[in-house]
Amino acid sequence: MKALVLILLPITLLAQIPKPVDVFGFEPGTDYKLADYTQLQDYYKKLDEASDRVALTEIGKTTLGKPMLLLMISSEGNIAGLDKYRKISKDMALAKIDEATAIQNSKQGKAIIWIDGGLHATERAPAQMLPELAYKVATEESDEMQKIRENVILLLMPVMNPDGLEIVVDWYKKNLGTPYETTGPPILYHHYVGHDNNRDWFMNNMPESYHVNEMLYNTWYPQVVYNHHQSSPAWARIFLPPFSDPVNPNIHPGATTGTNLIGTAMANRFAMKKMPGVISHLTFSMWWNGGMRTVPYYHNMVGILTETGHTTPTPRRYPPDSLPKELGRGRGKVPSNGTKIFYPYPWKGGDSRFRDAIDYTFTASMAVLDFAADRKEEYLYNIYSMGRDAIEATILEDFYAYVIPTDQHDFNEATNLVNILRQGGIEIHQATSDFKAGGKTYKSGSYVAYGAQAFRPFLVDMMEKQKYPDKRAYPGGPPIPPYDLAGWTLPYQMGLKVDKIKEEFEAKTAEITGRMSYREGKVSRGNYGYALSAKTNHSYKAINQLLSDGVKVYRATAASGNLQVGDFIVEGTTERVDQLAKDLGLDFKGLKNDPGDKVELSRPKVGLYKSWVANMDEGWTRWFLTEYQFDWDTLHDNDIRERDLQQYSAIIVPDQNPNRILNGHVPGNMPAAFTGGIGLEGTLKLQEYTKAGGTLIAFDKASDLFIEQFGLPVRNVTKGLDDQKFFIPGSLIRTKVKTDHPLAYGMQGEVASSFNRSRAFKTVVKSNKGEGGTEYTVKRPPKPDVEVVASYAKEDLLMSGWALNEKRYIGGKAAMVRIGHGGGEVILFAFRPQFRGQPRATYKLVFNSIYSGSTVKENSSD
């Protein structure tokens, strides 16, 4: 009888553990069904309550305040010892222990494997599959699953974009049964950045990436990070590693080959389970840093991305007689007949359902868990070994340290860089006294990042210039564009001086153990008010707060005493200044008397154009304006046509294809309320706004619209150029700034512009040349009202990334212009000055452009 009780006990407990269907009311993958985030949370909480093999925690809040959940799933004993295994994982990753301890830890520890439900909300299957994976890992008693629970601690992240999941599920349910059932929402599925939430994994601008990175690089240090995505190339069922070339040389080859090894194991599992359509070595590479699965490579971790077919619960059919001869596009194509090593088992078509995507993502996840369970000692030791290689510089170039000195144009950005590196697991110290290194003297307060640390690859990749290889479709053929960006060097983007010191030096330092606060600013009193430098980005945030409080603020139009041209003058004495100095690290210098030579600022009110074709650059601009506390309104197409635009001191049109701005979604492709663009009527309204004294600001592609529609006297010199002639894909280009121009106040004379297939301008001037190239002796027309604010350098343009014929086509050409238009102005950026919240050194160009429209115009009398 006692033996019977022991046998029945696990069965009884198992019966009490809920299945996903018990909470959702349907099986994951059911046609036309999606669980929303409330249902997912409910399921995971009930699973946690019912099983000792599951531990659930909240790691933070999303942008819109939803809880972000993380589950740890393993055996009961492993769950009880989570702190022990977390410490072992950390010790192995940071590689500060000796060899004997590392060997012992690899035997005693558990493989820490991260699997998430993705972050792109229209890639619906992974988040719907994970409840099933969680249930089976926690309850199934097969030999394989018992082995997994014994050797692996699964970190299961249900979804990294809960806000977007709610948006997408709600849109699908509202449009179910209509012609728009399979469309995506007309708004970004992340409140600010949409698809670019997978482009924020070293900057951590968004709370979601910040919280997850805290788990990956400062808490759990997993050996494998598996990031689910959709969709596969058409007619394939799933894409998985190995990835295509190139690989970033800063990545340890162990991370590259480890990724290839798991990818091959995954493909083999699909083949043995008779699941065709697995494709590899296409599109995605291991060059770019900044994605959820790519940043782990620079931390000696294996990073897995899969792209699984069928993103929607609506079924569809692939007619077998329509099977194309080749699969893929862009970076490579693969024959569909099974003759390629990386596509040996083709899918021939037929019915495709959402459940197929559930099965493929589940099988892929199980392949990773099974492989890790078999090799848990190897994975623990390998991350230690790669860390030791980094510390001893046996793979990468040896150097002693990077020093970030105190004498920066904007020292707050140095602190921001330190926090970015710290969030990525980099050890940073701060000098407690002056020291000498590399023949220079550095002041107390300088930051030091020593090279001898396990995550050296990440440190080097953030600090150094990227040199993307010249890849062509064939010798002399068109360039093969990189996946995402070619260059991203942070000190260049943030306008910082960083010194690489090769020789050992002595310095008294203290390790920074938490998030670094800005140094507390200084306030000196004056009878009239205060002077505030325009060099610091935070100054503009402070000025916006002061203007909001009704404080009078001016800009200096001439240098005198503590003032440089463009500095801010705050009138009167206010306690707000003390708090701003403390919070934002700003120095307010007292002014005894009215300095004169100043113009008053009113609080700017910005109109931000927002197309119903969801646009990430609009989202980034909205985040950027919010972050620096500008007062802004969203302007949809109808708002442009019907609202009184004169209430806005500036209107910003973010980077977007002109056709999308003008015409939007074609009628019939989306519900009627979300079709069309601003149209010619909206263009005329913007023209009237500008001519009546408004400031219109356009970024990158949007500038083409106004050049053409307004008949502006500039042209985009890159328009129509073939990629074989001119090509700059996501690189940093040296740019010269006219710092005495009002739109460039506070700027450095040289900055890096983020050039992403961007533009360059040339003023259109009537030629007086006649036959034979001779000049006619006639009067020249009036000079166009075009002011060049910034130009691409004439020489040595490429700072980081890859460029083809850059000097010939954009060398010396305008990167930013101000054009007088009636009583107002059009300010055109040839690039994106706020791209993904990274190029902090070009932010002030936007700030000043906005303030240009908020300068108080003095009334003149007849």
GROMACS .gro file of C-alpha atoms in nm, residues 565-757:
model
  193
  565VAL     CA    1   2.770   8.280  -2.789
  566GLY     CA    2   2.461   8.059  -2.765
  567ASP     CA    3   2.482   8.002  -2.389
  568PHE     CA    4   2.163   8.030  -2.189
  569ILE     CA    5   2.085   8.322  -1.958
  570VAL     CA    6   1.842   8.248  -1.676
  571GLU     CA    7   1.688   8.562  -1.532
  572GLY     CA    8   1.629   8.594  -1.158
  573THR     CA    9   1.712   8.362  -0.873
  574THR     CA   10   1.519   8.043  -0.832
  575GLU     CA   11   1.551   7.736  -0.612
  576ARG     CA   12   1.484   7.523  -0.920
  577VAL     CA   13   1.839   7.597  -1.032
  578ASP     CA   14   1.986   7.424  -0.727
  579GLN     CA   15   1.784   7.109  -0.790
  580LEU     CA   16   1.864   7.105  -1.160
  581ALA     CA   17   2.234   7.143  -1.087
  582LYS     CA   18   2.216   6.845  -0.853
  583ASP     CA   19   2.000   6.619  -1.069
  584LEU     CA   20   2.150   6.695  -1.410
  585GLY     CA   21   2.514   6.768  -1.326
  586LEU     CA   22   2.502   7.126  -1.451
  587ASP     CA   23   2.700   7.434  -1.346
  588PHE     CA   24   2.503   7.756  -1.315
  589LYS     CA   25   2.733   8.060  -1.303
  590GLY     CA   26   2.608   8.376  -1.139
  591LEU     CA   27   2.556   8.694  -1.343
  592LYS     CA   28   2.582   9.025  -1.157
  593ASN     CA   29   2.428   9.233  -1.434
  594ASP     CA   30   2.216   9.199  -1.744
  595PRO     CA   31   2.474   9.101  -2.008
  596GLY     CA   32   2.268   9.248  -2.292
  597ASP     CA   33   2.312   9.100  -2.643
  598LYS     CA   34   2.051   8.832  -2.594
  599VAL     CA   35   1.729   8.698  -2.742
  600GLU     CA   36   1.441   8.569  -2.532
  601LEU     CA   37   1.311   8.215  -2.566
  602SER     CA   38   0.950   8.113  -2.527
  603ARG     CA   39   0.865   7.757  -2.434
  604PRO     CA   40   0.874   7.566  -2.764
  605LYS     CA   41   0.575   7.363  -2.870
  606VAL     CA   42   0.657   7.094  -3.124
  607GLY     CA   43   0.427   6.923  -3.370
  608LEU     CA   44   0.554   6.576  -3.459
  609TYR     CA   45   0.418   6.416  -3.776
  610LYS     CA   46   0.302   6.058  -3.732
  611SER     CA   47   0.200   5.854  -4.033
  612TRP     CA   48  -0.045   5.564  -4.009
  613VAL     CA   49   0.235   5.366  -4.173
  614ALA     CA   50   0.408   5.286  -3.844
  615ASN     CA   51   0.747   5.457  -3.849
  616MET     CA   52   1.030   5.379  -3.609
  617ASP     CA   53   1.203   5.711  -3.667
  618GLU     CA   54   0.886   5.887  -3.551
  619GLY     CA   55   0.892   5.674  -3.237
  620TRP     CA   56   1.256   5.748  -3.166
  621THR     CA   57   1.189   6.120  -3.220
  622ARG     CA   58   0.892   6.104  -2.982
  623TRP     CA   59   1.110   5.933  -2.721
  624PHE     CA   60   1.385   6.188  -2.779
  625LEU     CA   61   1.146   6.483  -2.730
  626THR     CA   62   0.999   6.323  -2.418
  627GLU     CA   63   1.341   6.243  -2.274
  628TYR     CA   64   1.446   6.609  -2.301
  629GLN     CA   65   1.108   6.736  -2.181
  630PHE     CA   66   0.992   6.924  -2.488
  631ASP     CA   67   0.621   7.002  -2.514
  632TRP     CA   68   0.498   6.814  -2.821
  633ASP     CA   69   0.182   6.701  -2.998
  634THR     CA   70   0.134   6.416  -3.241
  635LEU     CA   71   0.012   6.531  -3.582
  636HIS     CA   72  -0.164   6.265  -3.790
  637ASP     CA   73  -0.255   6.318  -4.154
  638ASN     CA   74  -0.588   6.485  -4.076
  639ASP     CA   75  -0.423   6.705  -3.814
  640ILE     CA   76  -0.179   6.836  -4.076
  641ARG     CA   77  -0.469   6.918  -4.308
  642GLU     CA   78  -0.719   7.053  -4.055
  643ARG     CA   79  -0.543   7.180  -3.741
  644ASP     CA   80  -0.418   7.534  -3.688
  645LEU     CA   81  -0.048   7.469  -3.734
  646GLN     CA   82   0.060   7.819  -3.632
  647GLN     CA   83   0.038   7.714  -3.265
  648TYR     CA   84   0.361   7.514  -3.318
  649SER     CA   85   0.698   7.681  -3.294
  650ALA     CA   86   0.841   7.388  -3.492
  651ILE     CA   87   0.705   7.089  -3.682
  652ILE     CA   88   0.924   6.781  -3.726
  653VAL     CA   89   0.877   6.532  -4.007
  654PRO     CA   90   1.090   6.225  -3.920
  655ASP     CA   91   1.277   6.009  -4.168
  656GLN     CA   92   1.026   5.834  -4.393
  657ASN     CA   93   0.980   5.757  -4.760
  658PRO     CA   94   0.810   6.060  -4.923
  659ASN     CA   95   0.550   5.836  -5.086
  660ARG     CA   96   0.451   5.702  -4.746
  661ILE     CA   97   0.412   6.056  -4.614
  662LEU     CA   98   0.210   6.173  -4.914
  663ASN     CA   99  -0.003   5.864  -4.978
  664GLY     CA  100   0.019   5.634  -4.674
  665HIS     CA  101  -0.155   5.298  -4.695
  666VAL     CA  102  -0.333   5.233  -5.023
  667PRO     CA  103  -0.714   5.221  -4.979
  668GLY     CA  104  -0.830   4.862  -4.940
  669ASN     CA  105  -0.508   4.746  -4.770
  670MET     CA  106  -0.607   4.870  -4.424
  671PRO     CA  107  -0.930   4.986  -4.256
  672ALA     CA  108  -1.036   5.314  -4.416
  673ALA     CA  109  -0.950   5.525  -4.110
  674PHE     CA  110  -0.582   5.434  -4.155
  675THR     CA  111  -0.539   5.483  -4.530
  676GLY     CA  112  -0.396   5.778  -4.722
  677GLY     CA  113  -0.130   6.028  -4.625
  678ILE     CA  114  -0.108   6.403  -4.590
  679GLY     CA  115  -0.173   6.439  -4.965
  680LEU     CA  116  -0.117   6.757  -5.161
  681GLU     CA  117  -0.354   6.940  -4.928
  682GLY     CA  118  -0.134   6.858  -4.631
  683THR     CA  119   0.176   6.959  -4.822
  684LEU     CA  120   0.018   7.297  -4.899
  685LYS     CA  121  -0.075   7.340  -4.531
  686LEU     CA  122   0.288   7.280  -4.432
  687GLN     CA  123   0.398   7.527  -4.697
  688GLU     CA  124   0.156   7.790  -4.563
  689TYR     CA  125   0.274   7.722  -4.208
  690THR     CA  126   0.636   7.775  -4.307
  691LYS     CA  127   0.577   8.087  -4.516
  692ALA     CA  128   0.380   8.238  -4.228
  693GLY     CA  129   0.688   8.216  -4.005
  694GLY     CA  130   0.696   7.852  -3.893
  695THR     CA  131   0.999   7.627  -3.858
  696LEU     CA  132   0.975   7.298  -4.049
  697ILE     CA  133   1.237   7.033  -3.969
  698ALA     CA  134   1.284   6.722  -4.186
  699PHE     CA  135   1.511   6.424  -4.127
  700ASP     CA  136   1.687   6.222  -4.398
  701LYS     CA  137   1.440   6.075  -4.654
  702ALA     CA  138   1.166   6.320  -4.554
  703SER     CA  139   1.385   6.605  -4.681
  704ASP     CA  140   1.334   6.479  -5.038
  705LEU     CA  141   0.962   6.551  -5.009
  706PHE     CA  142   1.005   6.916  -4.924
  707ILE     CA  143   1.287   6.976  -5.171
  708GLU     CA  144   1.052   6.861  -5.444
  709GLN     CA  145   0.715   6.986  -5.324
  710PHE     CA  146   0.833   7.327  -5.199
  711GLY     CA  147   1.075   7.381  -5.485
  712LEU     CA  148   1.362   7.445  -5.246
  713PRO     CA  149   1.693   7.566  -5.393
  714VAL     CA  150   1.892   7.256  -5.294
  715ARG     CA  151   1.925   6.909  -5.437
  716ASN     CA  152   2.010   6.571  -5.293
  717VAL     CA  153   2.332   6.475  -5.470
  718THR     CA  154   2.297   6.105  -5.380
  719LYS     CA  155   1.961   6.070  -5.553
  720GLY     CA  156   1.968   5.808  -5.827
  721LEU     CA  157   2.321   5.688  -5.758
  722ASP     CA  158   2.368   5.316  -5.817
  723ASP     CA  159   2.503   5.108  -5.525
  724GLN     CA  160   2.805   5.019  -5.738
  725LYS     CA  161   2.894   5.389  -5.756
  726PHE     CA  162   2.810   5.508  -5.404
  727PHE     CA  163   2.723   5.302  -5.099
  728ILE     CA  164   2.726   5.379  -4.726
  729PRO     CA  165   2.520   5.130  -4.524
  730GLY     CA  166   2.490   5.225  -4.157
  731SER     CA  167   2.825   5.392  -4.094
  732LEU     CA  168   2.967   5.693  -3.912
  733ILE     CA  169   3.076   5.980  -4.137
  734ARG     CA  170   3.304   6.266  -4.031
  735THR     CA  171   3.110   6.592  -4.033
  736LYS     CA  172   3.229   6.951  -3.992
  737VAL     CA  173   3.001   7.190  -3.802
  738LYS     CA  174   2.986   7.570  -3.823
  739THR     CA  175   2.971   7.625  -3.449
  740ASP     CA  176   2.904   7.998  -3.482
  741HIS     CA  177   2.573   7.931  -3.656
  742PRO     CA  178   2.270   7.966  -3.423
  743LEU     CA  179   2.156   7.615  -3.517
  744ALA     CA  180   2.494   7.479  -3.405
  745TYR     CA  181   2.536   7.657  -3.072
  746GLY     CA  182   2.707   7.434  -2.816
  747MET     CA  183   2.827   7.188  -3.081
  748GLN     CA  184   3.175   7.051  -3.136
  749GLY     CA  185   3.345   7.146  -3.460
  750GLU     CA  186   3.366   6.783  -3.572
  751VAL     CA  187   3.112   6.510  -3.508
  752ALA     CA  188   3.012   6.169  -3.642
  753SER     CA  189   2.693   6.164  -3.849
  754SER     CA  190   2.497   5.841  -3.856
  755PHE     CA  191   2.473   5.778  -4.231
  756ASN     CA  192   2.226   5.501  -4.321
  757ARG     CA  193   2.189   5.519  -4.698
   0.00000   0.00000   0.00000
